[in-house]
Structure formats: C-alpha cells, structure tokens
Short mmCIF file of C-alpha atoms in Angstrom, two decimals:
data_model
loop_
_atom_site.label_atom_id
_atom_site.label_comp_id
_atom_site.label_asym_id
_atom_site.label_seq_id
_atom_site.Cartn_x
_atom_site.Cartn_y
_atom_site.Cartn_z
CA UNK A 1 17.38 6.03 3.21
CA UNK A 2 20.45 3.92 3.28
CA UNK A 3 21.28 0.67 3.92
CA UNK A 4 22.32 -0.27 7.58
CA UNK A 5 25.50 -2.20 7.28
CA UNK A 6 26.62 -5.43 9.96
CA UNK A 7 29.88 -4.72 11.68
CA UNK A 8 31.83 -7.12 9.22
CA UNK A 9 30.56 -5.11 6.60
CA UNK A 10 28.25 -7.28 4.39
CA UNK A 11 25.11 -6.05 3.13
CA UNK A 12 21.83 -6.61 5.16
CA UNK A 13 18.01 -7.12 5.13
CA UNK A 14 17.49 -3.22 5.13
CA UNK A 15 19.40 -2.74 2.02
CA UNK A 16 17.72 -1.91 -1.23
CA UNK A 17 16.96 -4.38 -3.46
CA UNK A 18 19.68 -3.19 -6.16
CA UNK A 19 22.18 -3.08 -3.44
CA UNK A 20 21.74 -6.53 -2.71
CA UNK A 21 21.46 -7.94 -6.07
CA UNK A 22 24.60 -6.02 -6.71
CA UNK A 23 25.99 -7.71 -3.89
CA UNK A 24 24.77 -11.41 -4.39
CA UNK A 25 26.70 -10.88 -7.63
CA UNK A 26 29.83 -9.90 -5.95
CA UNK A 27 29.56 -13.15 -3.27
CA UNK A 28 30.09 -10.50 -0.38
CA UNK A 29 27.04 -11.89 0.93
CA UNK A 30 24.33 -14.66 -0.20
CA UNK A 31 20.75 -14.93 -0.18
CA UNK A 32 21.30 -17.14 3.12
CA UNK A 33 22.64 -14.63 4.77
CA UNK A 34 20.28 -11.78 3.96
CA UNK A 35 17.25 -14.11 4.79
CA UNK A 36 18.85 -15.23 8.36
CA UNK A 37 18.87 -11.19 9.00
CA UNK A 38 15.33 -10.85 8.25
CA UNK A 39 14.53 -13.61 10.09
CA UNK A 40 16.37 -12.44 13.28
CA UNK A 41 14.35 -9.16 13.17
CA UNK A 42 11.39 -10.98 12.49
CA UNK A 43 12.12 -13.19 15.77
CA UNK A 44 12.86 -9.75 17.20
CA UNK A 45 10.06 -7.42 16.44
CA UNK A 46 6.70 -9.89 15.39
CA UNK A 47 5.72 -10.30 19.48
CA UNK A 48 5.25 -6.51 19.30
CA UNK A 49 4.18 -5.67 16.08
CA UNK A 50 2.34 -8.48 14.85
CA UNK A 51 3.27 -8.27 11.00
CA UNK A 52 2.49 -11.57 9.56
CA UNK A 53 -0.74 -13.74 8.73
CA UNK A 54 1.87 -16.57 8.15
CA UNK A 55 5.26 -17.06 8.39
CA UNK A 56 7.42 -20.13 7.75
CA UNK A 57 10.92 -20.16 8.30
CA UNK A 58 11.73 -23.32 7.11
CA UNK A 59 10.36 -22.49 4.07
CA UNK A 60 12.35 -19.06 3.73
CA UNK A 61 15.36 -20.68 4.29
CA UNK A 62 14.30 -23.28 1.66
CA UNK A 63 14.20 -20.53 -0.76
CA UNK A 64 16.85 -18.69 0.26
CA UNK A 65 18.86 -21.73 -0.20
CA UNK A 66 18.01 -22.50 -3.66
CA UNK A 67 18.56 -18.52 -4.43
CA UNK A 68 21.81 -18.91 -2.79
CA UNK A 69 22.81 -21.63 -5.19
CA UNK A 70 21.72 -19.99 -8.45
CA UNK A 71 23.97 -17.50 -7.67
CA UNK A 72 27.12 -19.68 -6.92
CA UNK A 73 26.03 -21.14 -10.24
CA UNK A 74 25.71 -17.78 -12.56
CA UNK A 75 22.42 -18.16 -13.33
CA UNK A 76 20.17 -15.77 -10.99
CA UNK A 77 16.65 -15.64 -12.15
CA UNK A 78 16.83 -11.49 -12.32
CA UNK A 79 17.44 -8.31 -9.96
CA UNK A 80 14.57 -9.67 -7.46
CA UNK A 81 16.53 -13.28 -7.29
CA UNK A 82 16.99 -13.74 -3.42
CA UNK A 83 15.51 -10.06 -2.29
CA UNK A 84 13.33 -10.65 0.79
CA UNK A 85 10.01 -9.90 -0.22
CA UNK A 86 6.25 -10.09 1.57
CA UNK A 87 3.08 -10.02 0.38
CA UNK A 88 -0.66 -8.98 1.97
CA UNK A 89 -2.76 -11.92 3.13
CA UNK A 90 -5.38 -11.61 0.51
CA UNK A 91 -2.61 -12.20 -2.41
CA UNK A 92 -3.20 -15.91 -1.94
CA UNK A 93 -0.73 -18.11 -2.10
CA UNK A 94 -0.72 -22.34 -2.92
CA UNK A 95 -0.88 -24.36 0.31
CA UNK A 96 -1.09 -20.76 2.60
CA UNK A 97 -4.66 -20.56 4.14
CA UNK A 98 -6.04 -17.24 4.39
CA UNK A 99 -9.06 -16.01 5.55
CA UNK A 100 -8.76 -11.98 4.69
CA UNK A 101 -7.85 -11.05 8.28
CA UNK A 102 -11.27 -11.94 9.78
CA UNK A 103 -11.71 -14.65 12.44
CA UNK A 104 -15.61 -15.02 10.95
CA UNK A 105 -14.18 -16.15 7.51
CA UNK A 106 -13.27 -20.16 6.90
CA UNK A 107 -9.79 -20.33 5.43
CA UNK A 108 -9.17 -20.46 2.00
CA UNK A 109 -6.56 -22.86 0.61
CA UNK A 110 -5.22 -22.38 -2.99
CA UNK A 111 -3.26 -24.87 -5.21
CA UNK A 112 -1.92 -22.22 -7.76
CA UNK A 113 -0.18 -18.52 -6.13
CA UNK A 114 -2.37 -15.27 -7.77
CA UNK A 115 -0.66 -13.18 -9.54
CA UNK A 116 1.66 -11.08 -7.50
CA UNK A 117 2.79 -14.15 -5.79
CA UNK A 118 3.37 -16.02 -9.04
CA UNK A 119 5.54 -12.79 -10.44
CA UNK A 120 8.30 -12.77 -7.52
CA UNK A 121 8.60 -16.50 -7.41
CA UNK A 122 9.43 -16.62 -10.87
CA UNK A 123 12.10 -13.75 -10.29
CA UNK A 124 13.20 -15.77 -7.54
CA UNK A 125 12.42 -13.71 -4.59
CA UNK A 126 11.99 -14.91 -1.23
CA UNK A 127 8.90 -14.39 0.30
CA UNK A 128 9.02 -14.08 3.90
CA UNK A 129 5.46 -14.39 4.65
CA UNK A 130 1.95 -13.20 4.08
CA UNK A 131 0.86 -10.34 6.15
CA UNK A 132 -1.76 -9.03 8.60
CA UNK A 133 -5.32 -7.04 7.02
CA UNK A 134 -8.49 -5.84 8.86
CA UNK A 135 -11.39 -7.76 8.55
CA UNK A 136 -12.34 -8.25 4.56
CA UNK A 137 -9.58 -4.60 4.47
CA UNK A 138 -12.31 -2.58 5.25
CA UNK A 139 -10.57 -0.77 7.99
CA UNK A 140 -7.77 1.69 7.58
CA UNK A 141 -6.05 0.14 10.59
CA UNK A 142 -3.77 -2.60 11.24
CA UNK A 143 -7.13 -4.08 13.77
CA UNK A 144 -8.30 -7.47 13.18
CA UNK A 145 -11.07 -9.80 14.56
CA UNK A 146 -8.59 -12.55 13.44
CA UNK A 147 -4.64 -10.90 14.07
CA UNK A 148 -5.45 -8.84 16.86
CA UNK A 149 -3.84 -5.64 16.57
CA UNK A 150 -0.61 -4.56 14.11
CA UNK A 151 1.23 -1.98 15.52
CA UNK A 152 3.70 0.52 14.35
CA UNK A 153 7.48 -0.87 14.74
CA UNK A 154 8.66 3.05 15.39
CA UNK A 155 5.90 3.59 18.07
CA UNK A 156 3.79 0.67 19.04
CA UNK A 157 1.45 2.76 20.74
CA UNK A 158 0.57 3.87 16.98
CA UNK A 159 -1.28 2.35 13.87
CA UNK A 160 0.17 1.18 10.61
CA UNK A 161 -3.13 1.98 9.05
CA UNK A 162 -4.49 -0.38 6.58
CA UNK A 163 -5.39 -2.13 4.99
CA UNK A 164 -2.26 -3.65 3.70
CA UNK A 165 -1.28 -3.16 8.06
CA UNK A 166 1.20 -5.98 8.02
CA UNK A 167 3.01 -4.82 4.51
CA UNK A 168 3.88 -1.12 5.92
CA UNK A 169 4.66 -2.69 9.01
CA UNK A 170 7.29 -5.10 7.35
CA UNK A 171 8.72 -2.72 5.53
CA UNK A 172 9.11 -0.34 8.77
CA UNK A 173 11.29 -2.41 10.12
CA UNK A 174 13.18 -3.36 7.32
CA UNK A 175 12.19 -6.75 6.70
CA UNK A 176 13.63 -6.73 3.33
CA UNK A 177 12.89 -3.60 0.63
CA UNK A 178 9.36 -4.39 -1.06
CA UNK A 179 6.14 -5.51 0.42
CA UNK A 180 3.31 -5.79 -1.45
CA UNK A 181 -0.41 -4.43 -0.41
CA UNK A 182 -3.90 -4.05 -2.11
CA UNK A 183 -5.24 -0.62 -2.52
CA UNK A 184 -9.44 0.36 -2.85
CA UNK A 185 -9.76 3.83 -1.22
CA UNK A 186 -5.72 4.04 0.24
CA UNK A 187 -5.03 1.03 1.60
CA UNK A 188 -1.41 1.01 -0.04
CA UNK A 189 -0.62 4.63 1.05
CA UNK A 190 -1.96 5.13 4.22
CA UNK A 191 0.27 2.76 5.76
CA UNK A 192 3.13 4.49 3.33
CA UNK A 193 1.50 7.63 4.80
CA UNK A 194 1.75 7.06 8.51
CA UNK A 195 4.91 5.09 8.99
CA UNK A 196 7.05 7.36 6.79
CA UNK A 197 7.38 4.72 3.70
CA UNK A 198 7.14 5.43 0.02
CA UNK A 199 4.14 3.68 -1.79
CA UNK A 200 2.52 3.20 -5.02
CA UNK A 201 -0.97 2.46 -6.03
CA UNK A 202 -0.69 1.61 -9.74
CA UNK A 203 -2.87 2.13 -12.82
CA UNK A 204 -5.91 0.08 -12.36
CA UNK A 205 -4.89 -2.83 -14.61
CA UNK A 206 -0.90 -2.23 -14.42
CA UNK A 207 -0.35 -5.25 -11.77
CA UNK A 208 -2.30 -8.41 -12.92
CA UNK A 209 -4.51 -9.46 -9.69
CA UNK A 210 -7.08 -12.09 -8.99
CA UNK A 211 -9.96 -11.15 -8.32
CA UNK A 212 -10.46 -7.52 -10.32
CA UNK A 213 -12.58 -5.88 -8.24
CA UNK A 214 -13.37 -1.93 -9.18
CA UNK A 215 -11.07 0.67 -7.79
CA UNK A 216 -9.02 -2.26 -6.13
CA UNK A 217 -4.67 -2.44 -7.02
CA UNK A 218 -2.26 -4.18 -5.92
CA UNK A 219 1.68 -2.43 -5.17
CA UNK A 220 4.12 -2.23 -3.00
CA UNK A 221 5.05 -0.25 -0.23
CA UNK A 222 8.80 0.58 0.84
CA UNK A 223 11.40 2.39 2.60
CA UNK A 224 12.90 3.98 -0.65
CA UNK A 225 11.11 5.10 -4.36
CA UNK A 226 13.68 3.04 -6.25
CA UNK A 227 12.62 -0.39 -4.78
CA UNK A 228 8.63 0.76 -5.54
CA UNK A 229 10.19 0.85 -9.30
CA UNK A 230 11.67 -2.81 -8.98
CA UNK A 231 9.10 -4.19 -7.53
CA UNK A 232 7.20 -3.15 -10.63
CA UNK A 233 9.26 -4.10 -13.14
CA UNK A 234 8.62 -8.11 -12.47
CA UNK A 235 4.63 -7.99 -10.85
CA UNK A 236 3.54 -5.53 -14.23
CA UNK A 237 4.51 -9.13 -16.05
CA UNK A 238 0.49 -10.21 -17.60
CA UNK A 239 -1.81 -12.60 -15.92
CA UNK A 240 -4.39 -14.03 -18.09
CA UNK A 241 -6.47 -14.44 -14.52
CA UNK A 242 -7.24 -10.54 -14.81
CA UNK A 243 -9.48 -9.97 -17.68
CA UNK A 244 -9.12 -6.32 -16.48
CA UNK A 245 -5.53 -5.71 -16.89
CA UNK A 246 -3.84 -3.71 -19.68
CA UNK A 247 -1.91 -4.87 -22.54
CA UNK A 248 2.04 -5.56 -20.97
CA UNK A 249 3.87 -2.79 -21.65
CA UNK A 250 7.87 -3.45 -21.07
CA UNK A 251 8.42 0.31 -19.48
CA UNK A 252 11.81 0.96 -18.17
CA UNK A 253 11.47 0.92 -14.73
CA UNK A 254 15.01 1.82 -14.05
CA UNK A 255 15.08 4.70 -15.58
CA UNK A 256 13.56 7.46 -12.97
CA UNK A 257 14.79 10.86 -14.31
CA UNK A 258 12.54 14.00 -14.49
CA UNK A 259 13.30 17.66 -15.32
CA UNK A 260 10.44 19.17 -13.36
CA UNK A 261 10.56 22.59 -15.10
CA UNK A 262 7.69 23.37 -17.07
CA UNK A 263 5.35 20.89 -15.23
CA UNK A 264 1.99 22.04 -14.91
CA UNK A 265 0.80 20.69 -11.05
CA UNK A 266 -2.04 21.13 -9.11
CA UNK A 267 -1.51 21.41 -5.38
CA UNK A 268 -5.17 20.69 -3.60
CA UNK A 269 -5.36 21.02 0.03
CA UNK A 270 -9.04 20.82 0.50
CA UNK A 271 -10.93 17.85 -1.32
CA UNK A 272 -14.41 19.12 -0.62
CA UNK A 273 -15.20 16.14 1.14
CA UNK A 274 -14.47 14.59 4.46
CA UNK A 275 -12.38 15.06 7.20
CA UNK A 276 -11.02 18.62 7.65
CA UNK A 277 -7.00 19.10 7.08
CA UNK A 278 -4.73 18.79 10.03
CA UNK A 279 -2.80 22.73 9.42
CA UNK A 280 0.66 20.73 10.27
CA UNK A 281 -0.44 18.24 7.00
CA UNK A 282 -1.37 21.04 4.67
CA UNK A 283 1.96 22.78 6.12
CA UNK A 284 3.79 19.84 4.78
CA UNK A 285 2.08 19.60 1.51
CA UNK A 286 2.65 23.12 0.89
CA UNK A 287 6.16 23.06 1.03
CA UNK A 288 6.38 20.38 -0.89
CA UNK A 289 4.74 22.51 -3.33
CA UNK A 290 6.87 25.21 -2.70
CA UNK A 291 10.23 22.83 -4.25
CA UNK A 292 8.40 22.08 -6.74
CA UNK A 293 7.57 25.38 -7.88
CA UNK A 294 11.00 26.76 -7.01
CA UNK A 295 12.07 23.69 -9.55
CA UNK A 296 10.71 25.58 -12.36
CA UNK A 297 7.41 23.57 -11.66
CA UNK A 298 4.00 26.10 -12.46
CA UNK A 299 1.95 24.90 -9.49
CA UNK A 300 -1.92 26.01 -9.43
CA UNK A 301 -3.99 25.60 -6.75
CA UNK A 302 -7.05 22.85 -7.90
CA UNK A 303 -10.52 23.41 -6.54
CA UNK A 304 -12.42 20.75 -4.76
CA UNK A 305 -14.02 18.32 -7.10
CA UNK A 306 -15.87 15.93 -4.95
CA UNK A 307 -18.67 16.18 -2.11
CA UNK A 308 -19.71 14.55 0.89
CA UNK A 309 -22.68 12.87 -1.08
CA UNK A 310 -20.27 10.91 -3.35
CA UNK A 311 -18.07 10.17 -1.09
CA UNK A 312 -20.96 8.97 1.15
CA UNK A 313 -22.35 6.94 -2.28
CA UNK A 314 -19.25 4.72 -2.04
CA UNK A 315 -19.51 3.85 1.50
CA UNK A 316 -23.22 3.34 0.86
CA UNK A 317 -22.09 0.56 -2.24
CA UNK A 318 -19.73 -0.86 -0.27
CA UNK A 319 -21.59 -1.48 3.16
CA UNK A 320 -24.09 -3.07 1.05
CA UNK A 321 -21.44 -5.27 -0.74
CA UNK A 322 -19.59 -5.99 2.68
CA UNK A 323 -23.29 -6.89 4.25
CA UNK A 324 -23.69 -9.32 1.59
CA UNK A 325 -20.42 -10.97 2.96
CA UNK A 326 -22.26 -10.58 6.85
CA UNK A 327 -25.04 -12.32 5.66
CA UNK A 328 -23.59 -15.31 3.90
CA UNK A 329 -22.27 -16.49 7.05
CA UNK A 330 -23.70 -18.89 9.95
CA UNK A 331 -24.76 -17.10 12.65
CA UNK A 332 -22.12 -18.28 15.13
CA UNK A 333 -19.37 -17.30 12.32
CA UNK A 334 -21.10 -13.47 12.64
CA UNK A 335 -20.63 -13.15 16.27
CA UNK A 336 -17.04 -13.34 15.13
CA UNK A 337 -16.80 -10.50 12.93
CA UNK A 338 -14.68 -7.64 14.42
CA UNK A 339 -18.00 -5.79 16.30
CA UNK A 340 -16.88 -2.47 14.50
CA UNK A 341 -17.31 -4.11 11.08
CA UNK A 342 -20.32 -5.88 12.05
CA UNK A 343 -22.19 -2.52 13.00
CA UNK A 344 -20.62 -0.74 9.74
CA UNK A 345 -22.35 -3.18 7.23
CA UNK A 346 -25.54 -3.08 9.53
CA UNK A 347 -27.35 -0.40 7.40
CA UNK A 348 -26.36 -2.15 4.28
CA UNK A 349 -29.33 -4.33 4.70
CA UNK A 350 -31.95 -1.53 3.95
CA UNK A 351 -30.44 -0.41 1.13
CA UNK A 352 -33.23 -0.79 -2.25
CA UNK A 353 -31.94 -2.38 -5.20
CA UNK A 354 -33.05 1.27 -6.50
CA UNK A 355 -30.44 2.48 -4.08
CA UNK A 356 -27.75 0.88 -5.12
CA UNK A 357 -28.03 1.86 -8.87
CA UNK A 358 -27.87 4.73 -8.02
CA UNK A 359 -24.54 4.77 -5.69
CA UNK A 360 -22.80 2.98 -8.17
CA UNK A 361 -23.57 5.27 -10.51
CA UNK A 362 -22.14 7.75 -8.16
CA UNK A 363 -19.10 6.11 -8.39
CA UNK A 364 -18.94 6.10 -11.82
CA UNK A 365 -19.47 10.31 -11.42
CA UNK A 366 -17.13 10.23 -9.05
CA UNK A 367 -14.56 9.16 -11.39
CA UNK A 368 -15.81 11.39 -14.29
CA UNK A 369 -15.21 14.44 -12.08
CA UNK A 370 -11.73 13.19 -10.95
CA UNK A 371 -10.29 12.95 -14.61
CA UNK A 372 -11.86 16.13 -15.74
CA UNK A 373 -10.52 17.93 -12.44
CA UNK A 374 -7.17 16.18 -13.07
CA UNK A 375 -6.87 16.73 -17.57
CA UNK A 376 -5.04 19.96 -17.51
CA UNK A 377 -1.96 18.36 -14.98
CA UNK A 378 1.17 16.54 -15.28
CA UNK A 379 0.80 15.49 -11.78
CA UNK A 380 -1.62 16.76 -8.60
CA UNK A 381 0.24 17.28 -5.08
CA UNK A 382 -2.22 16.87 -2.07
CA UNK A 383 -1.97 15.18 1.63
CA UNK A 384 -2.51 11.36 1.58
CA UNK A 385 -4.68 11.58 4.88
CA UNK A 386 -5.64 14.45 6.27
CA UNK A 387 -4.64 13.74 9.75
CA UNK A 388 -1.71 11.43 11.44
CA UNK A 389 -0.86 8.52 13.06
CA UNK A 390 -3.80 7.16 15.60
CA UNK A 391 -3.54 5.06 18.47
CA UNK A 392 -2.89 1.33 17.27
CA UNK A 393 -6.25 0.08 18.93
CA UNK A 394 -8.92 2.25 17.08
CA UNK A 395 -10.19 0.64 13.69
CA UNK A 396 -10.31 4.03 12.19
CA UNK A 397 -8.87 7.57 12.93
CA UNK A 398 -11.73 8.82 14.81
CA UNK A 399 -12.29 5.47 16.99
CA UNK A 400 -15.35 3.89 17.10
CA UNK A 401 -17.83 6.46 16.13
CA UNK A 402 -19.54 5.23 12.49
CA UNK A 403 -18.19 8.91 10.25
CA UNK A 404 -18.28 6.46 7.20
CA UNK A 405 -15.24 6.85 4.39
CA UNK A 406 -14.84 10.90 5.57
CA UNK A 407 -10.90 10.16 5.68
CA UNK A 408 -10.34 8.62 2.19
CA UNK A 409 -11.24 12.20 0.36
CA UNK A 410 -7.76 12.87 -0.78
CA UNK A 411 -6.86 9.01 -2.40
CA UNK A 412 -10.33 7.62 -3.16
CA UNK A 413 -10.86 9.35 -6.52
CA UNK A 414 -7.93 7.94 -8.01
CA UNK A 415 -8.84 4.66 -7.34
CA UNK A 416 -12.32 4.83 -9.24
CA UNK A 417 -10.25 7.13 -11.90
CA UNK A 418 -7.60 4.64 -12.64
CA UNK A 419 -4.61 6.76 -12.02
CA UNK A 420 -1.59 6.39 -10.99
CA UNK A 421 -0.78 7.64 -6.82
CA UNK A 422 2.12 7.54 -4.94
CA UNK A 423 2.95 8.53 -1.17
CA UNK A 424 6.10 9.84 -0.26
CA UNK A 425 7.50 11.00 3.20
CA UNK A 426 7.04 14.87 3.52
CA UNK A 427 7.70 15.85 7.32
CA UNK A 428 6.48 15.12 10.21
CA UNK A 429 4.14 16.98 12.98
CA UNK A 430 5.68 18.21 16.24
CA UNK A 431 5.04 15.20 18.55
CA UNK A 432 7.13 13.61 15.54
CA UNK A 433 4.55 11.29 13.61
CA UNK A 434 4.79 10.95 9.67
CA UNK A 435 3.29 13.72 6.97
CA UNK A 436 2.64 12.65 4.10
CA UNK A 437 2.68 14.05 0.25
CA UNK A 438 0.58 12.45 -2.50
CA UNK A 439 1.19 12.40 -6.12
CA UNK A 440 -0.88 11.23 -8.84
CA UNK A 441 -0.74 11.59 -12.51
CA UNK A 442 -2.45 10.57 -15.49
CA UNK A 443 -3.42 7.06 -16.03
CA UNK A 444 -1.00 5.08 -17.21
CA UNK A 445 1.81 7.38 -16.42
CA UNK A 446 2.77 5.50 -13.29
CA UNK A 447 6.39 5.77 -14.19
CA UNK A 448 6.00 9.51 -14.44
CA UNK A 449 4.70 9.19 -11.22
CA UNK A 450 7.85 7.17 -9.61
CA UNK A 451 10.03 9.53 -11.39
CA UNK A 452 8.21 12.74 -9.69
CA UNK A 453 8.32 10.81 -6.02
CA UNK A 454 12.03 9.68 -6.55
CA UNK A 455 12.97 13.43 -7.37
CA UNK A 456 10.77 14.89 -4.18
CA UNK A 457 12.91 12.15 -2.21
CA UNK A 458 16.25 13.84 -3.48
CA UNK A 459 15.01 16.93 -2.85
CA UNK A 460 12.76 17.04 0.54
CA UNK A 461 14.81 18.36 3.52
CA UNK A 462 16.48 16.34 5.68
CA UNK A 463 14.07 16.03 8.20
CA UNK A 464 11.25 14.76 5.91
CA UNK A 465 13.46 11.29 4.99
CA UNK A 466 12.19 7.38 6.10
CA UNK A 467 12.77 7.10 9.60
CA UNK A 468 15.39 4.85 10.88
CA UNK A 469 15.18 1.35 10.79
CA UNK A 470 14.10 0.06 14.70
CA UNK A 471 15.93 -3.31 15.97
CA UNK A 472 14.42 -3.72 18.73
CA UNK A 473 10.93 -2.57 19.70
CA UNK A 474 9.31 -1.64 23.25
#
C-alpha cells in the first residue's frame, strides 16, 4: 500500500517508515509535521474507534520536537528516529498507568518502560500512545469492561479483534506505520487478519518482553510487510528483563528477498480442531497456494495435527490461570470484570491440581505435535481465523455463547511451538470484509517468514491489497 501524499506534497503519517526516514533526511518534512498529521486523525477518528488506553499530545509533540531537532542537527538516532509509533496497553510504560484493559484491575504505574517501549525510545520513535485490550487480552475482540468497545476504522459496525484491538486499529487508520501488540493464541494476527493489515508474531524469545509468559510475543502489526521488518530490527535489541529470550542475533532485516522455487509448503485448510472453515476463507487460502505453487513452490496438503481435546486443555489451563486473577480481587472489584470474562473463568475454580498437570502437559503435546507436523516445511500456508470480521459488540466471534478457544485452531500451535507466524491480506469475502493468509516457518526463521509475506504482498492480486486508509469515520 502506498503512502497518501498532502496536497503540497510532503510526506504524511500513512507513509512507511523508510519513506519517512528518507524524507526527514531530505528536510521535505520533519518529525513535527508527521506527528501533527497523526494527531489530526487521531482527533478525527478516536470518538469512533476508540484506539487508545492513553494518549498525550503534549507529550507527542514533546518528542516529536526533540526528533525534529536531531535531524536539523545530523545526528538522528536511526531509521525509527521520529516514525510515529504505538504500543498495546500491557507494554508498560514509566509514569503511564495501565490496568490491562479491565475496569476490575487497580492501575499499575511503572518507573522504568519494558522492553518494547525501551527499544523505540532509544531509536527515537515517537510513541503516540498506548492502546486499547480486552479484559487481561483474553478476548479476541476489541471489548473491554474498562475501554468500552474498539471498533474497526473501515466499518465501525465491525471488530478489530484482539487482543492487541487498539494496535490493528491504529494502524487501520494510518496512525503512523508500526504498532506493536502481544500475541498468546493470535492476538497479533487476528486484528492483522480482520482489518486487512500485515502482522508478525515472532519466535518466542526474538522480542525481549517483561513478563515471559508461555506461548505469549510481542510484534507489530502494519499496513505494509516492510515496516513489520523495521519494526524488528530495533525491538529484537536484548533485554536482560527476559530470562527467556534468545541470544541477539544482528539479522538483516532489510534484506527481504526470496526465490520461492523449490520450497517445500504445506497448505492446511482444516486444523482438526475448532471452528469449521468459512468456504470464502479456504477459497482465499487456496489461491494463495495456488501462486505459490505456480512460483515453482511444491505445495502439499498437511493433515490435521491437533484435536478438540488439546485445544480444549489450553482453555482449561488458562481459565484456571485467569480465575486465579478473579479471585485475587475484592469482591466489589469482581462485579467489575467484563460479565463475559467473569463467567469464562467461572469453571476454573473446580479444576484439581491433578487437572491442571495434566492440561499443561497437554500443552506441552500440543507443541510436540506442531513441530513434528511442521519438520518437513519451509513454511505452512493456512487461514489465520477461520471466519471474518464480527460485529464490534460481541467479545468473541460467536457472541456470548461459552465455545471456549474453538477459533484459535489455525495460530495457537505456533505459539506453544515457538515459531515464527505472519498474517498477510489475501482477499476478501463478498460483503467485502478481510481474508486472511497465514504463514509460519521454522523457529527462528522469522526473517524467512517476512521474506515469504513480503513476496505474497508483491504477488497477491490486486484486490487482496491493505484497504485504503479512512479519514474520516461514520
């Protein structure tokens, strides 16, 4: 997707972030500038869609202001100085409280930024603001006991999904090119997914983040592949906070090229688990399949590898986790939990200690199965949901029936694997909302995995692109 110029010509917030380094360098517009755009479609778009946690325009400015001057001196910080940046709610930052989108939870206050946070302001980005989750990101929904409801900026009548709801709602409506989210069963690329972004949930232990927490990552979500890659190139810097993360590996980022031919890919359609497939998302994925193959790609179709009772061991572990949470409140702090997540953790509290062994060893055979399933690939093709868009106001895709985890089949397993998974724009269905196309590779190989999305961006038809940036909003 390109960048939407101003009439006089200069560069703004929707460009990429390379276009806008390149054009800090070349004064024809400043950091200033850039951040007054984003914060015109902030003032713009946020009654509607409801983006941000917190959000401080004097402070932007602030930033922007010192970016602006580094670059009138020579001495820019690196290719994220002055890029308008945001980040989830629960990637604390000092002096911002945050209470992990639920109303029930007392607000934290830090004195030092976690990691992610930390990365960009040393690179000198400006952050715009923190943005919206579900309560404790258990929902994949931009609904909150705390926000209210984030809705989509291209149909407000939709979700964002979740949880990182506020991130792919930012970066919808081009509020600058990266935004970051955290990512435990898909909460990075179902908002990707469903507003027609490009998103990356990295190697568990690629992006430093504070708390490690099994299966969870932290990446960023955008309107293009290339500015998924930047982003990574400064937040894969090491943080001595996660004892989980690998050993800093100074990968080149930049450099996205691929020859597909001779890739070996899988292309799974049913998971073996969950929801059934919408036919118009397994259309999609097909296709997608299809390039690849006609590429030179050898594409094989790759059998189910989960069931219903894993997946149903990991909501198990974590309604039991989550009721932990319940319980360590005062009573008048539960009656504001969002009612949805109050009845989901509800069952939690008759769970054996026996029990829960035994689900989290589930997980752990959960991830065996996934990197055995996944060995003989390069890279796996598959839908990211298996259904649309929803109506903004449910907390999940079917409403507020309890089905469990049954729509997080297709993205789960990476997360307990480890691996690498991106979501990239692949269509859309015939009322017009976003399909989307998931990638994953081997752990570790997350650049192989940019450099496989960035080539399916190049080479999806026309009609599967980002959709265009909205300025104003119903």
């Amino acid at each position: 997707m390109t960048s939407i110029p101003q009439p006089d010509g200069a560069i703004d917030a929707t460009a990429s972030a390379a276009e806008l380094a390149e054009a800090y360098r070349a004064g024809r517009t400043t950091p200033s500038e850039v951040a007054e755009d984003a914060l015109a479609r902030i003032a713009r778009l946020e009654p509607v869609v409801n983006a941000f946690a917190d959000h401080d325009p004097v402070q932007v400015r602030r930033d922007a202001a010192a970016s602006t001057d580094r670059f009138r001196r020579g001495v820019p910080l690196g290719p994220l100085d002055g890029v308008p940046v945001t980040v989830k709610e629960n990637m604390t930052r000092a002096g911002v409280p945050a209470r992990s989108g639920s109303a029930a939870t007392d607000p934290v206050v830090p004195t030092v930024d976690s990691p992610i946070p930390a990365r960009l302001g040393e690179a000198g980005a400006v952050v715009l603001g923190s943005t919206t989750m579900p309560d404790w990101g258990m929902l994949s929904s931009g609904v909150s006991s705390l926000h209210g409801v984030t809705r989509s900026p291209l149909d407000p009548s939709l979700t964002v999904g979740g949880s990182s709801a506020g991130a792919g709602a930012a970066a919808a409506a081009g509020l600058g090119p990266i935004h970051f989210g955290t990512d435990i069963g898909g909460s990075i690329r179902f908002p990707a997914a469903w507003l027609g972004l490009a998103g990356l949930k990295p190697s568990a232990g690629r992006v430093p983040i504070d708390p490690p927490y099994l299966g969870r990552a932290g990446g960023p979500i955008a309107r293009r592949v290339g500015d998924l890659a930047a982003a990574m190139a400064v937040v894969t810097r090491p943080d001595v906070r996660d004892h989980t993360s690998l050993p800093y590996e100074a990968i080149d980022w930049a450099d996205l090229r691929v020859d597909v031919r001779g890739l070996r890919v899988g292309l799974q359609l049913d998971a073996g688990a969950g929801l059934p497939v919408d036919p118009e998302v397994a259309a999609a994925v097909r296709t997608a399949a299809e390039r690849f193959a006609a590429a030179g790609a050898e594409v094989v179709e790759l059998a189910p590898f989960i069931d219903d009772h894993l997946l149903g061991q990991v909501d198990r572990f974590w309604r039991v986790r989550f009721r932990r949470t319940y319980d360590e409140l005062a009573p008048p702090a539960r009656a504001r939990v969002l009612p949805y997540i109050a009845r989901w953790v509800a069952p939690g509290a008759d769970v054996s200690g026996t029990d829960v062994l035994a689900a989290y060893d589930d997980l752990g055979e959960l991830r065996h199965r996934t990197v055995l399933a996944t060995a003989g690939f390069d890279a796996v093709l598959s839908p990211v949901a298996s259904m649309a868009a929803f109506p903004a106001e449910r907390p999940m895709p079917w409403g507020e029936e309890d089905l469990g985890m049954a729509h997080i089949a297709f993205t789960l397993p990476y997360n307990l694997s480890g691996q690498p998974a991106a979501s990239v724009n692949a269509g859309t269905t015939t009322d017009g909302r976003a399909i989307a196309l998931q990638i994953a590779g081997p752990r570790f190989a997350d650049r192989g995995v940019l450099a496989l999305a960035e080539w399916w961006e190049r080479e999806r038809p026309a009609d599967a692109g980002a959709p265009p940036v909205p300025h104003r909003v119903a």
